[in-house]
Coordinates of C-alpha atoms in Angstrom, one line a residue:
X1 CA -20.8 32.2 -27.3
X2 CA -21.4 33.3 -31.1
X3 CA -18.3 34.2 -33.6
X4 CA -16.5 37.1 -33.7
X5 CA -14.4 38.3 -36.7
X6 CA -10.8 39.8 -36.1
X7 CA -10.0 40.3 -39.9
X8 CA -10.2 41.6 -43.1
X9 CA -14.1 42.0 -44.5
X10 CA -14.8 40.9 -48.4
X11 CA -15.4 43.6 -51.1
X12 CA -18.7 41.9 -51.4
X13 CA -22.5 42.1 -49.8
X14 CA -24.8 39.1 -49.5
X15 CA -28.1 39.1 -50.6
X16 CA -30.7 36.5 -50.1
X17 CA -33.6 36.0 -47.7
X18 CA -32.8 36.8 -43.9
X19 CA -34.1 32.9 -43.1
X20 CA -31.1 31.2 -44.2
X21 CA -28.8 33.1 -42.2
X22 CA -28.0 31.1 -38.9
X23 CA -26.5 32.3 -35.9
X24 CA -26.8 29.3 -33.0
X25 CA -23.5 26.7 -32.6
X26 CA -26.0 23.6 -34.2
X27 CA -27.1 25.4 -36.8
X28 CA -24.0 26.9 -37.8
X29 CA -22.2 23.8 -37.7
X30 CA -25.3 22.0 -40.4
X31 CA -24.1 25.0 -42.3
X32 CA -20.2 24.1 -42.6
X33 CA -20.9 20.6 -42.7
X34 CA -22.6 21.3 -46.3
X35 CA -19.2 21.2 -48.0
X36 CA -20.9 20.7 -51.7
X37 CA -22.3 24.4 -51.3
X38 CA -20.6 27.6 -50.4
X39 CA -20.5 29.0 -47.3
X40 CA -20.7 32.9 -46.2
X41 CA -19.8 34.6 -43.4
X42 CA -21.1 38.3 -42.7
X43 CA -22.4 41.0 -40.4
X44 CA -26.5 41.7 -40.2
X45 CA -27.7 45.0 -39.5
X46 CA -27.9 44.5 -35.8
X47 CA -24.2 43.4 -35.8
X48 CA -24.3 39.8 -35.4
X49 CA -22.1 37.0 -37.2
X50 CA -23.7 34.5 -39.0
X51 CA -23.5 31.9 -42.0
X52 CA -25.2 30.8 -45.0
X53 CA -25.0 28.5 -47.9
X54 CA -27.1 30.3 -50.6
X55 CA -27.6 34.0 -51.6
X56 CA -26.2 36.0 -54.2
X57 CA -22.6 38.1 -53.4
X58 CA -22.7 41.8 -55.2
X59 CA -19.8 44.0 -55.8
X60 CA -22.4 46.9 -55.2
X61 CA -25.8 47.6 -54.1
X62 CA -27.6 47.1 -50.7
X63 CA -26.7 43.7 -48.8
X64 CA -24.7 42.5 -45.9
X65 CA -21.4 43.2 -45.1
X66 CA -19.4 39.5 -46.1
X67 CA -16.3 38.9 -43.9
X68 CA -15.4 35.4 -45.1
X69 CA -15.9 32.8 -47.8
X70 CA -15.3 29.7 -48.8
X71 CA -16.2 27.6 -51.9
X72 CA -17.5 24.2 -52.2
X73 CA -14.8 21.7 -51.3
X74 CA -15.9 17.9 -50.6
X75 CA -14.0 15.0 -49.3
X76 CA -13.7 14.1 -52.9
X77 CA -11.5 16.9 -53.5
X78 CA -9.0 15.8 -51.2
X79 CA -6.2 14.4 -52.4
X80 CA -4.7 13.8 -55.9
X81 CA -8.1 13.6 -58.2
X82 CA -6.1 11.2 -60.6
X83 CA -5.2 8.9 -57.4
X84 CA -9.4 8.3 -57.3
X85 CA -9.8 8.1 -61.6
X86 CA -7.2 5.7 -62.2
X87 CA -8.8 3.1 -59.4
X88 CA -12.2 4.8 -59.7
X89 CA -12.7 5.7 -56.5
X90 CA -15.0 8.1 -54.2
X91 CA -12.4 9.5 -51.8
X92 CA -8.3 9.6 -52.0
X93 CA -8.1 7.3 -49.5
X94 CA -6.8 3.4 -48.6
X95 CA -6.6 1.0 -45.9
X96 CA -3.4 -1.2 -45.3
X97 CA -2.6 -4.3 -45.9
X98 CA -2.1 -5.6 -41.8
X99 CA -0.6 -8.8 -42.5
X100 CA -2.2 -12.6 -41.7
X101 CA -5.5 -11.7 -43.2
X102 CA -6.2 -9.0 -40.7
X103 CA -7.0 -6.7 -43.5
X104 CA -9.4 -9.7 -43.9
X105 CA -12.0 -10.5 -47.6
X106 CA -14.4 -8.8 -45.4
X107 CA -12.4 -5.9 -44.8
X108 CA -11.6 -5.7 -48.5
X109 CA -15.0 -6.4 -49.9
X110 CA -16.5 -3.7 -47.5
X111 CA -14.3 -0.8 -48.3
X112 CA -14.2 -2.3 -52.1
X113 CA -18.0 -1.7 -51.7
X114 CA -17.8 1.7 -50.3
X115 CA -16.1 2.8 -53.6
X116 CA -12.7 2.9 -51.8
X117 CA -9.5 1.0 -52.1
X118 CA -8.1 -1.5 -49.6
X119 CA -5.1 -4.6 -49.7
X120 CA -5.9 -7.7 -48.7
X121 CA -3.3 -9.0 -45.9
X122 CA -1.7 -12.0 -47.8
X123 CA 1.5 -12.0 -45.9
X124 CA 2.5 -14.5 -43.1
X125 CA -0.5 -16.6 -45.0
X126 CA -0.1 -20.0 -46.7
X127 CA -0.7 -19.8 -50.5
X128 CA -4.1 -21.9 -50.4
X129 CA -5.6 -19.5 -48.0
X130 CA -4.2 -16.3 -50.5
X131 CA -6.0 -17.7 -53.1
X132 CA -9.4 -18.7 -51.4
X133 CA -9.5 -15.1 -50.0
X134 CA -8.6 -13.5 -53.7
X135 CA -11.7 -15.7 -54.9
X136 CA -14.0 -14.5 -52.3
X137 CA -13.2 -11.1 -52.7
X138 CA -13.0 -11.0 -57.2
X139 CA -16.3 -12.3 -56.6
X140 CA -17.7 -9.8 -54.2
X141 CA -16.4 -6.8 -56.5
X142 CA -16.3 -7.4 -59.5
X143 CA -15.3 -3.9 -61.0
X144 CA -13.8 -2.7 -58.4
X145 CA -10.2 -2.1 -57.8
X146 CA -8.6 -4.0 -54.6
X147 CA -4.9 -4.7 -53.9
X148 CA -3.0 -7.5 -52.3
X149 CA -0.1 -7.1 -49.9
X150 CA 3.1 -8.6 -51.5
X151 CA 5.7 -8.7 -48.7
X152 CA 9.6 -9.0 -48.7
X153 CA 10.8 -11.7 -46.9
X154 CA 14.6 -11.9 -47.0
X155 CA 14.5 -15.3 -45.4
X156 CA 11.5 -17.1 -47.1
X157 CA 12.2 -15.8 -51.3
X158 CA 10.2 -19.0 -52.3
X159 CA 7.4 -17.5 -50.8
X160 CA 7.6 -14.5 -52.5
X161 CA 8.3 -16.0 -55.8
X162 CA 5.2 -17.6 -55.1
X163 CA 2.8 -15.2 -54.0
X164 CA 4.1 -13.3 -57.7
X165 CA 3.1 -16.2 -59.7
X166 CA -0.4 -16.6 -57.8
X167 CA -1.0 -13.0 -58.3
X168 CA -0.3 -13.1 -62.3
X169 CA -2.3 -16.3 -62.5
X170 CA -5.6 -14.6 -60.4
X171 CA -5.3 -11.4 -62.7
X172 CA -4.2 -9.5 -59.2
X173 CA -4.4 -6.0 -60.7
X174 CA -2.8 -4.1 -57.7
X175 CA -0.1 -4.8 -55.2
X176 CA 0.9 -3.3 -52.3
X177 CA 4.8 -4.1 -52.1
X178 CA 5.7 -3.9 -48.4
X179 CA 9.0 -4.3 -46.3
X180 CA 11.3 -4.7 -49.6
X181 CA 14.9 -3.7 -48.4
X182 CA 15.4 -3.7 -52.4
X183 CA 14.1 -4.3 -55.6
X184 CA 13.8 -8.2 -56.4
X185 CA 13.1 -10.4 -59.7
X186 CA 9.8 -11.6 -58.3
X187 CA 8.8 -7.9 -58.0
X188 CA 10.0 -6.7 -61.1
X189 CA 8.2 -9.6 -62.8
X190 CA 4.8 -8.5 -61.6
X191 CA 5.6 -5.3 -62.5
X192 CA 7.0 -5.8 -66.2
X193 CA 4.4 -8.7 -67.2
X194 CA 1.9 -6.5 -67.6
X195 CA 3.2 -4.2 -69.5
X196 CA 1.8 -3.9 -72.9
X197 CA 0.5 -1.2 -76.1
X198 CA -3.2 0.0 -76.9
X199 CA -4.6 0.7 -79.8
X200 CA -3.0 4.2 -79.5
X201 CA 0.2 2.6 -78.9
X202 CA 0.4 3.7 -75.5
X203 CA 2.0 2.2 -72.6
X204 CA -0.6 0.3 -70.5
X205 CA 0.5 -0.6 -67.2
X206 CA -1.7 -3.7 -66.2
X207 CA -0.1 -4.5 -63.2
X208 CA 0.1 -1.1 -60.6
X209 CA 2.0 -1.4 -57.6
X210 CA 2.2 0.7 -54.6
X211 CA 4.7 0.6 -53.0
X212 CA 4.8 1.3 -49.1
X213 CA 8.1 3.1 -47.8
X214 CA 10.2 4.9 -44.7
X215 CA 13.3 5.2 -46.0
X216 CA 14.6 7.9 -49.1
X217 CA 16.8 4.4 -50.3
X218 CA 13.7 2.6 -50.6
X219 CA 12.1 4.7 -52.2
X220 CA 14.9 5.5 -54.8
X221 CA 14.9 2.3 -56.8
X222 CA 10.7 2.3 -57.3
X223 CA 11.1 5.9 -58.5
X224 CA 13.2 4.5 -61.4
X225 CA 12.9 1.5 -63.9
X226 CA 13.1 -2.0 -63.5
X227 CA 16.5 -3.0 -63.3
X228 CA 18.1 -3.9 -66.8
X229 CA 19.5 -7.0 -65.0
X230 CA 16.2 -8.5 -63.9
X231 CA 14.9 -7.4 -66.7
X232 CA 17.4 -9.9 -69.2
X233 CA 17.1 -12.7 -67.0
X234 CA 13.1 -12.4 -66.6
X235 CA 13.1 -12.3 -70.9
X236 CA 16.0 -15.2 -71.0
X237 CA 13.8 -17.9 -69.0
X238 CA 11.0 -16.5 -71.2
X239 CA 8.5 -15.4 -68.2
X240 CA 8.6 -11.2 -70.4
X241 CA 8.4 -10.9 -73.9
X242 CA 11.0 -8.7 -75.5
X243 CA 8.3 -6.0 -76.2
X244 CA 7.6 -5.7 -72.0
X245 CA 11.6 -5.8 -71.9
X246 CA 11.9 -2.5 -74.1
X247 CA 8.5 -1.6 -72.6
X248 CA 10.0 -1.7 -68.9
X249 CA 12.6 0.9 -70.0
X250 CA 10.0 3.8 -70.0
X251 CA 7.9 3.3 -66.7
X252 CA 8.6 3.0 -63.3
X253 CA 8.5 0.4 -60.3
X254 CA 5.9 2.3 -59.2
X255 CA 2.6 3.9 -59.9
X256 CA 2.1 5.0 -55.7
X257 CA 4.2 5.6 -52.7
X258 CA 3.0 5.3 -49.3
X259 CA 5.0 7.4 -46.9
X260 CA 5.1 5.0 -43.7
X261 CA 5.3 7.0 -40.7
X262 CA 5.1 5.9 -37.4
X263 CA 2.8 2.6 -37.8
X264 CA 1.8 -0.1 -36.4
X265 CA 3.9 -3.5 -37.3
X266 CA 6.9 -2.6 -39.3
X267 CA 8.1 0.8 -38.9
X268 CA 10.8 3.3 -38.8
X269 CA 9.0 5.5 -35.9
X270 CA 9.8 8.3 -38.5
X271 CA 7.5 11.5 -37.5
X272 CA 5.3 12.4 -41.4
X273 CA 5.9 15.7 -40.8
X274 CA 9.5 15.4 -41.8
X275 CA 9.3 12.3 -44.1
X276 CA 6.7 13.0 -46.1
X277 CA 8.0 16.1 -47.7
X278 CA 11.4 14.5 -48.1
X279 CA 10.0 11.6 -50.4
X280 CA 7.8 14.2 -52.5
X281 CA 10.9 16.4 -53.3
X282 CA 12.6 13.0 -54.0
X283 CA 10.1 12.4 -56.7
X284 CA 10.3 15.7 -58.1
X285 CA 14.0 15.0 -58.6
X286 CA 13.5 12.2 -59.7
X287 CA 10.3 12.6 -62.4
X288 CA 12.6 15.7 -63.7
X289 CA 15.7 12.9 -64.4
X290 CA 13.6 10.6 -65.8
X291 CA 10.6 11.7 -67.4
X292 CA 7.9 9.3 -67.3
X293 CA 4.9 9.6 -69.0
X294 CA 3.0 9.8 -65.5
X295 CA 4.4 11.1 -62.6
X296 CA 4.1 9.1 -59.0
X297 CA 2.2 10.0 -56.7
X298 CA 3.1 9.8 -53.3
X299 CA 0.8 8.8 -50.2
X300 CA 1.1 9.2 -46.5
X301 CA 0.5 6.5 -44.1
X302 CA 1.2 6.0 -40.3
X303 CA -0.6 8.2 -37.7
X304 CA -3.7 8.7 -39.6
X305 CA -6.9 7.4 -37.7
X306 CA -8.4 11.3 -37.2
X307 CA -9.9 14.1 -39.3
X308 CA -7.5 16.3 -38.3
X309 CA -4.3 13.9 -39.3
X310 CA -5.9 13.0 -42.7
X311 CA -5.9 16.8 -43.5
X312 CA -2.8 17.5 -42.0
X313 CA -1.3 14.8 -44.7
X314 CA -3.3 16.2 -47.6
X315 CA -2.1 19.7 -47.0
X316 CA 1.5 18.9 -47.0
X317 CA 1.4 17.5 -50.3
X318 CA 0.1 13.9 -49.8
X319 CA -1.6 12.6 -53.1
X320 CA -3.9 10.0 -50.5
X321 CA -3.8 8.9 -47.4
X322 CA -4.0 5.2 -45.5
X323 CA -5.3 3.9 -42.1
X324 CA -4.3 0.6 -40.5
X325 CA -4.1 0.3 -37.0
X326 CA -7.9 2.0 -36.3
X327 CA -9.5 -0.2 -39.2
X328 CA -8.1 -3.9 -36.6
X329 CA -10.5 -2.2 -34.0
X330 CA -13.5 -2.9 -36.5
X331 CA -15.8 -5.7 -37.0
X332 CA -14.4 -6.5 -40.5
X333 CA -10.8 -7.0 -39.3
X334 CA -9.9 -11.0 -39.1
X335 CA -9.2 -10.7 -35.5
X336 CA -10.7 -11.8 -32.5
X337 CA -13.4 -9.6 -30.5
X338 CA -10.7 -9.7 -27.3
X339 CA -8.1 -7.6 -29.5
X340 CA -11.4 -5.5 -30.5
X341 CA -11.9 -4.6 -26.7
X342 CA -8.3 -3.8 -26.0
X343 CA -8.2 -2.0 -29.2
X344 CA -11.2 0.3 -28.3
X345 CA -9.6 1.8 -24.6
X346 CA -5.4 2.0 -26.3
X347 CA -4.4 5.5 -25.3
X348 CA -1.4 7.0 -27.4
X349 CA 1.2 6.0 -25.3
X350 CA 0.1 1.9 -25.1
X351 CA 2.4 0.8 -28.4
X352 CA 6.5 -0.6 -27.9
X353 CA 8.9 -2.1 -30.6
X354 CA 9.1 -5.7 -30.5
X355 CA 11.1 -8.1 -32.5
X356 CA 9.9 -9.2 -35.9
X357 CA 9.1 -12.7 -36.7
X358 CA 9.4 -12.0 -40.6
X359 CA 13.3 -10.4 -39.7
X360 CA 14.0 -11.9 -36.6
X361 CA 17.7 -12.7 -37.4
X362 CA 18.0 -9.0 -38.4
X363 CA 17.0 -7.5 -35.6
X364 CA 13.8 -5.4 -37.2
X365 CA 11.1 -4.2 -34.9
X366 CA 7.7 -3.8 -35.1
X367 CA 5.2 -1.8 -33.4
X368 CA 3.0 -3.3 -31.2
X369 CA 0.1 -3.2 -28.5
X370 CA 1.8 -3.3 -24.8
X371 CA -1.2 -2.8 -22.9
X372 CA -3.2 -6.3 -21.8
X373 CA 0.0 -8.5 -23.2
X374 CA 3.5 -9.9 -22.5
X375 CA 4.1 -10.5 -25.9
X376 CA 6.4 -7.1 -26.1
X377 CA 8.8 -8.4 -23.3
X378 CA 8.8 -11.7 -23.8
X379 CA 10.0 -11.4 -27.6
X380 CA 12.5 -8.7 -26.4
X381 CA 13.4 -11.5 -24.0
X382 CA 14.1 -14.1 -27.0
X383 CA 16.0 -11.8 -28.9
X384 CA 18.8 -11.1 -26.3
X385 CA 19.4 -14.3 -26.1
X386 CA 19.5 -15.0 -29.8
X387 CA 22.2 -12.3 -29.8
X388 CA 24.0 -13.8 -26.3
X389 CA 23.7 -17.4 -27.5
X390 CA 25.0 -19.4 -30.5
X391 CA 22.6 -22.2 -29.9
X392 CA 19.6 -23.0 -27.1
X393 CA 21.9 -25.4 -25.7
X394 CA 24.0 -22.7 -24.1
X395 CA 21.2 -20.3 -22.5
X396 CA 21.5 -21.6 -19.0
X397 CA 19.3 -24.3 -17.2
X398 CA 17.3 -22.3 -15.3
X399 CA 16.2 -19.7 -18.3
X400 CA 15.6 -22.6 -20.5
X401 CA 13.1 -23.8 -18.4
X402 CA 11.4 -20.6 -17.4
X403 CA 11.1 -20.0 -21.2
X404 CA 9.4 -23.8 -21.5
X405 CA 7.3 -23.5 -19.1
X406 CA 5.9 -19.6 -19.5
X407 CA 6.7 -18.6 -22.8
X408 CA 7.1 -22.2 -25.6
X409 CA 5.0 -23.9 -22.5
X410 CA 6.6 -27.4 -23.9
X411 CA 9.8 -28.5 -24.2
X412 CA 12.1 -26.4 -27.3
X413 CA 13.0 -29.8 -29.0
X414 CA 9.6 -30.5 -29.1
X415 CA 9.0 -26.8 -30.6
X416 CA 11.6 -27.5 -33.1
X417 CA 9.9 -30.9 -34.3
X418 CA 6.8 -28.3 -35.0
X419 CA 8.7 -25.9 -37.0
X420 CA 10.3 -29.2 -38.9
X421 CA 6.5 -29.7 -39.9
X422 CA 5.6 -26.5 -40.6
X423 CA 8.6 -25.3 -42.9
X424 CA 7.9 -28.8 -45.0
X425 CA 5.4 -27.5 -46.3
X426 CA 5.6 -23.9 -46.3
X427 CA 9.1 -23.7 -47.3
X428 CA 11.6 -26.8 -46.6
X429 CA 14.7 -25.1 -47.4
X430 CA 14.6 -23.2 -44.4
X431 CA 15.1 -26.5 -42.3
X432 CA 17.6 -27.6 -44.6
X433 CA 19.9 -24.1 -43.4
X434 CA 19.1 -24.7 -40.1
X435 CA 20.7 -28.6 -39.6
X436 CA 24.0 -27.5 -39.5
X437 CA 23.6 -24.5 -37.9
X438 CA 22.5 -24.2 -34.5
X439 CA 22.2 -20.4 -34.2
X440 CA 19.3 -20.5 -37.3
X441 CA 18.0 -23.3 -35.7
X442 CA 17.8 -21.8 -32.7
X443 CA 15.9 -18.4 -35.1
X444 CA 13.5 -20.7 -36.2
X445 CA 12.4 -22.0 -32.6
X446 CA 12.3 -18.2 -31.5
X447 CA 10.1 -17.2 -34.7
X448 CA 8.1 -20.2 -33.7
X449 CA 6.3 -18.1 -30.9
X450 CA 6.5 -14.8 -32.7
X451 CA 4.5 -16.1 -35.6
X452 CA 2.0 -17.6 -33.4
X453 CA 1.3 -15.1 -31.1
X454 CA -0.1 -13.2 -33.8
X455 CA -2.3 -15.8 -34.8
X456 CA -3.4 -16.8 -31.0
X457 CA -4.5 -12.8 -31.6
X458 CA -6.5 -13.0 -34.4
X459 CA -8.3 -16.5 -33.3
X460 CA -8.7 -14.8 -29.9
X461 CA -7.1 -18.3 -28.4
X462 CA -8.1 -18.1 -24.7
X463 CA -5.4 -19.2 -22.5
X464 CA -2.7 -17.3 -24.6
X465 CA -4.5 -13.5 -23.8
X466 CA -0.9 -12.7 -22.2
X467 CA 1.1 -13.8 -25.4
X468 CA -1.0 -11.8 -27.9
X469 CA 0.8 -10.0 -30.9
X470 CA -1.3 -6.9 -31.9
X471 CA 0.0 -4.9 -33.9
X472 CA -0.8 -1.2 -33.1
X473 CA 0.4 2.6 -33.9
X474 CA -0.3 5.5 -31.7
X475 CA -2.9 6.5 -34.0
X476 CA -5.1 3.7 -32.7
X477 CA -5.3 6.1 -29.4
X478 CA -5.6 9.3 -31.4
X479 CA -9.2 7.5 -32.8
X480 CA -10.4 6.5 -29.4
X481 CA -9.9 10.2 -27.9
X482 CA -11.8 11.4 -31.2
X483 CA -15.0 9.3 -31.3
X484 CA -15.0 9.2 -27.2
X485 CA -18.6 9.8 -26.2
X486 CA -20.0 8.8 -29.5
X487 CA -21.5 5.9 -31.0
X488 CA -18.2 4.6 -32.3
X489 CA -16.7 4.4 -28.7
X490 CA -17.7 0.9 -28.5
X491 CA -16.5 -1.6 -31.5
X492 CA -19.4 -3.5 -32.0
X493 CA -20.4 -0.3 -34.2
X494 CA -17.0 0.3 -35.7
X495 CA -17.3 -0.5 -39.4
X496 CA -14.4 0.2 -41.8
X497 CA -16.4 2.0 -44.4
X498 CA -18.2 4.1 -42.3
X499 CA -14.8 5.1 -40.2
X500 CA -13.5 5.7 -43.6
X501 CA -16.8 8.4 -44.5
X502 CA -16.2 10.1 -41.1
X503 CA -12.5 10.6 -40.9
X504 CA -12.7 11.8 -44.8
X505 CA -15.9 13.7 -44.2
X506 CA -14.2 15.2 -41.1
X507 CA -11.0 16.0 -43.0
X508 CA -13.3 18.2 -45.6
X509 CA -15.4 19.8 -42.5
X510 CA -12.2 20.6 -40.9
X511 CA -10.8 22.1 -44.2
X512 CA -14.0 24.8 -44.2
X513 CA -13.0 25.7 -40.4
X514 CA -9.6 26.1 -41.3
X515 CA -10.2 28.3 -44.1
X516 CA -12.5 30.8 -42.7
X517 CA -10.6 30.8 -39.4
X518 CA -7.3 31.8 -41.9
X519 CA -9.7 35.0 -42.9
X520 CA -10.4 35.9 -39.4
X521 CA -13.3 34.0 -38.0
X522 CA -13.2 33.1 -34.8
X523 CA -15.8 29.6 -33.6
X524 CA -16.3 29.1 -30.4
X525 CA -14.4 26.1 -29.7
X526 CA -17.1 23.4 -30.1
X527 CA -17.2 23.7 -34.2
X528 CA -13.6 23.6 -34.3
X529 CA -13.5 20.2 -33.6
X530 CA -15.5 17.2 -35.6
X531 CA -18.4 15.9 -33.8
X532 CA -19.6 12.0 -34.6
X533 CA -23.3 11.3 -34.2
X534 CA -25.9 8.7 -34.5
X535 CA -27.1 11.4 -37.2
X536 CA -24.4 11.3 -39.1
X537 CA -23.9 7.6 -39.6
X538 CA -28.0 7.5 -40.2
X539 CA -27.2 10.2 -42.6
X540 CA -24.4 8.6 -44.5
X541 CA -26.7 5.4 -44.4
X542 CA -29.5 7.1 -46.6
X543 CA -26.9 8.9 -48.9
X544 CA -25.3 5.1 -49.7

C-alpha cells in the first residue's frame, strides 16, 4: 500500500533529479528518518506519492506538484534549547535518580558520556558509599554535568543535613531534590551557598537544583525564593555570607521542575496530561509575580519509556523530559540480572502501590512491580497492622508468627536488635524516639523489611525472589510492547544511552510523521510507528 494525500497541495513544484524520489515503505521511511534534511512530499507525472530530501521548491516554472513539507527538525530541537546549553547537552533529556544506587556510577557515567544528563541514586545509601560513587563518577566525566538525588526524609533530617554538606564539600554542581513535602534549611543551604557575582556582576547560580514534583503546593515554594527565615539563620551560624543572603532574594529554589506523573517509587498516580499543563501555567504566574532574571523551566517525568510519550510531553509544553523505570531494565542499573528478566516481560498493568519504607508512619505509597513478588501484599499486610496495633505485642499470636516465619523469617525482637545496629550508625536518634514508644518501635521493625527488600532486589539475593521491592511505573510495559521483536526485547542489549538515542531519535521521527500527516498525508500504517533495528543501533554506533 503506497500514500495517498487527502489535503491541501503547496503553492510550490519540486525540482531535482527523478532518482531521489522514493516511493516503496523502506525507502520512504530512510527518507523521514533523515530529520537533519527536509523532506517533500509530491505528485509525479504518472500520479504517484512519493518523498525526497533534496531538490529545489519553485514558486513557478515546470516541476512536481508538492503536497506536503516539512523542515529539518532533529532530536536536538526537542525540548527547551537553553535546558541542553546551560548543562551542555546533546538532547533535552534526563534519567532519574531511582534511589539505593539504582541509577548506579555506571548508569551516570554512561548517559554522562552520551552527552546527556542523569542523577546518581544517593538516597536510602550510607554517606561512605555517596561519596565513593561521586568519586568514581567526577572522575569518569570530568566536564560533564551529572546530578545527585537529594531526598526528603521527614524522619531521618540528619541524613539529609548530611548528604547537603557532602554535596558542598564534593563540588556537587546539580541536585535533584526529591520527595520534599516543603522547603528545608539543608535545601536552602545548597541552594544559597553557591550563589555569588561575575565579573559582570551578574548572579551566578553555582549550585542548580531540580527539583522533582506532583503536587501545585510543591511546586509553589521552588518557584519563589529561599525563605527569608532560613535564609537569617543559615547567615547567623555563618554557613552564607551576607552577600549570598541579599543574593538569595533575587533567584529561585529552582532552576528545573520535573512534572512526576505516574512513576515508579513515589508517586501521586497523577495522569501528565492534566498535570503537566497545570504546573507550566503555575510558573507563568508565578515568573510574572516575581521576575527572575531566568525563568524555570519545567520538565515532565513519569510514563515516558516510548517515542511517542517523549513527544507527547514536548508538545504540551514540556522544557525536557525524564525516564526511570525503563532505564532499571538496563545493564547499567545497580540491580540484579533477576529484576532485569522480570523487567523485560512487565506488561502495563503489572505495577500496585505499596507502603514506603522512607514514609512508612505516614502512610505514602510507592509504585511497584507486582508481578514475580509478594513484596506488594506483604508490605500492605505490615501496614494494617501498624494502623490496628499500638505495639507488636498486641497483633495476635498466630499473625505474629506467620509474619516470623514468612515474612522477618526470625523472631521481631531479634529484628529489632538489627535495627538497634543499624540506626547507630546511620542515625541513632531514631532508636532514641523509639524506646519509649512502642508504636515507632514497632515502624522501625516494619521498615526493617521494607528497606531490605529493595536491596535483596538489587543484589538479586536468591532465596528472597518472593520479597523483592522493584520499583516500576506502567511505562516499563509501554517499552516492552515498543521494542517487542527487536534487538532490545532481551536486556542483555538494553543499554541506557542507546535507549536514550532511540526514544529521542523516535520522538523526532515521529514529529516528521505527525507533521505531514497534519497536511494530509496518509502512511500506510507501518511508518507511522517507530521501528528499532540492529541497523539502527550499528548506525548510532558509527555516528558516536
Amino acid at each position: 500500500m503506497g500514500m495517498n494525500f487527502n489535503g491541501t497541495a503547496q503553492k510550490l513544484f519540486w525540482q531535482g533529479s527523478p532518482r531521489d524520489i522514493v516511493f516503496d515503505v523502506a525507502t520512504i521511511r530512510e527518507k523521514l528518518m533523515q530529520t537533519d534534511k527536509a523532506c517533500y512530499v509530491m505528485k509525479d507525472f504518472n500520479g504517484r506519492i512519493g518523498v525526497s530530501n533534496s531538490g529545489a521548491l519553485v514558486s513557478e516554472g515546470r516541476g512536481l506538484q508538492v503536497l506536503a513539507i516539512t523542515s529539518p527538525m532533529t532530536a536536538s530541537q526537542l525540548g527547551d534549547p537553553t535546558f541542553c546549553r546551560d548543562y551542555n547537552l546533546k538532547y533535552a533529556y534526563k534519567t532519574g535518580a531511582m534511589a539505593n544506587g539504582i541509577a548506579s556510577a555506571d548508569l551516570v557515567i554512561a548517559i554522562g558520556k552520551a552527552n546527556l544528563l542523569a542523577s546518581y541514586g544517593a538516597a536510602g545509601q550510607v554517606p561512605s558509599k555517596i561519596n565513593q560513587s561521586i568519586d568514581k563518577i567526577q572522575a569518569h566525566l570530568p566536564t560533564q554535568t551529572f546530578a545527585v538525588n537529594l531526598i526528603h526524609s521527614p524522619s531521618e533530617q540528619a541524613l539529609e543535613a548530611a548528604a547537603v554538606e557532602l554535596f558542598l564539600n564534593k563540588g556537587v554542581k546539580v541536585v535533584e531534590a526529591s520527595a520534599f513535602l516543603a522547603l528545608t534549611e539543608n535545601i536552602v543551604y545548597y541552594r544559597v551557598a553557591g550563589l555569588s557575582r561575575d565579573a559582570e556582576n551578574k548572579i551566578v547560580i553555582g549550585n542548580k537544583v531540580i527539583a522533582k514534583i506532583s503536587r501545585k503546593e510543591v511546586a509553589l515554594p521552588f518557584m519563589q525564593a529561599p525563605p527569608e527565615e532560613f535564609v537569617q539563620s543559615l547567615l547567623a551560624k555563618g554557613k552564607i555570607t551576607s552577600l549570598q543572603a541579599e543574593l538569595a532574594k533575587q533567584v529561585p529554589m529552582a532552576d528545573d521542575i520535573t512534572v512526576e506523573a505516574d512513576s515508579g517509587g513515589h508517586t501521586d498516580n497523577r495522569p501528565l496530561v492534566a498535570l503537566l499543563p497545570i504546573i507550566i501555567q503555575q510558573r507563568d504566574e508565578m515568573q510574572k509575580q516575581n521576575s527572575f532574571a531566568t525563568k524555570i523551566r519545567v520538565g515532565a517525568a513519569g510514563g515516558i519509556s516510548t517515542p511517542a510519550s517523549a513527544l507527547a510531553a514536548f508538545m504540551m509544553g514540556a522544557a525536557y523530559v525524564v525516564t526511570g523505570s525503563v532505564n532499571q531494565a538496563c545493564l547499567e542499573a545497580g540491580t540484579s540480572d533477576h529484576v532485569r528478566k522480570l523487567l523485560q516481560v512487565v506488561e502495563s498493568t503489572d505495577v500496585m502501590g505499596a507502603p514506603a519504607s522512607d514514609m512508612f508512619e505516614m502512610g505514602v505509597d510507592l509504585q511497584v512491580l507486582k508481578r514475580g513478588t509478594l513484596f506488594g501484599p506483604r508490605a500492605k499486610k505490615l501496614y494494617e497492622y501498624y494502623k490496628m496495633y499500638n505495639s507488636i505485642d498486641e497483633i495476635p499470636a498466630a499473625e505474629r508468627e506467620n509474619l516470623e516465619k514468612k515474612v522477618f523469617r526470625k523472631p521481631l525482637e531479634e529484628v529489632w536488635q538489627s535495627c538497634i545496629e543499624f540506626f547507630e550508625e546511620r542515625d541513632p536518634e531514631q532508636i532514641e524516639r523509639a524506646k519509649d514508644n512502642p508504636k515507632r518501635k514497632m515502624a522501625l521493625i516494619f521498615r526493617w523489611y521494607l528497606g531490605l527488600s529493595s536491596n535483596w532486589a538489587n543484589a538479586g539475593t536468591i532465596d528472597r525472589v518472593l520479597d523483592y521491592q522493584i520499583w516500576c511505573g506502567p511505562s516499563m510495559g509501554a517499552f516492552n510492547d515498543w521494542v517487542k521483536g527487536s534487538y532490545l526485547e532481551h536486556f542483555e542489549n538494553r543499554k541506557v544511552a542507546d535507549v536514550a538515542v532511540r526514544i529521542m531519535e523516535g520522538a523526532a521521527y515521529l514529529y516528521r510523521v505527525q507533521s505531514l500527516k497534519m497536511q494530509g498525508v496518509e502512511f500506510p500504517m507501518e511508518l507511522e510507528k517507530v521501528v528499532v533495528t540492529e541497523s539502527s543501533k550499528k548506525r548510532e554506533a558509527v555516528n558516536a
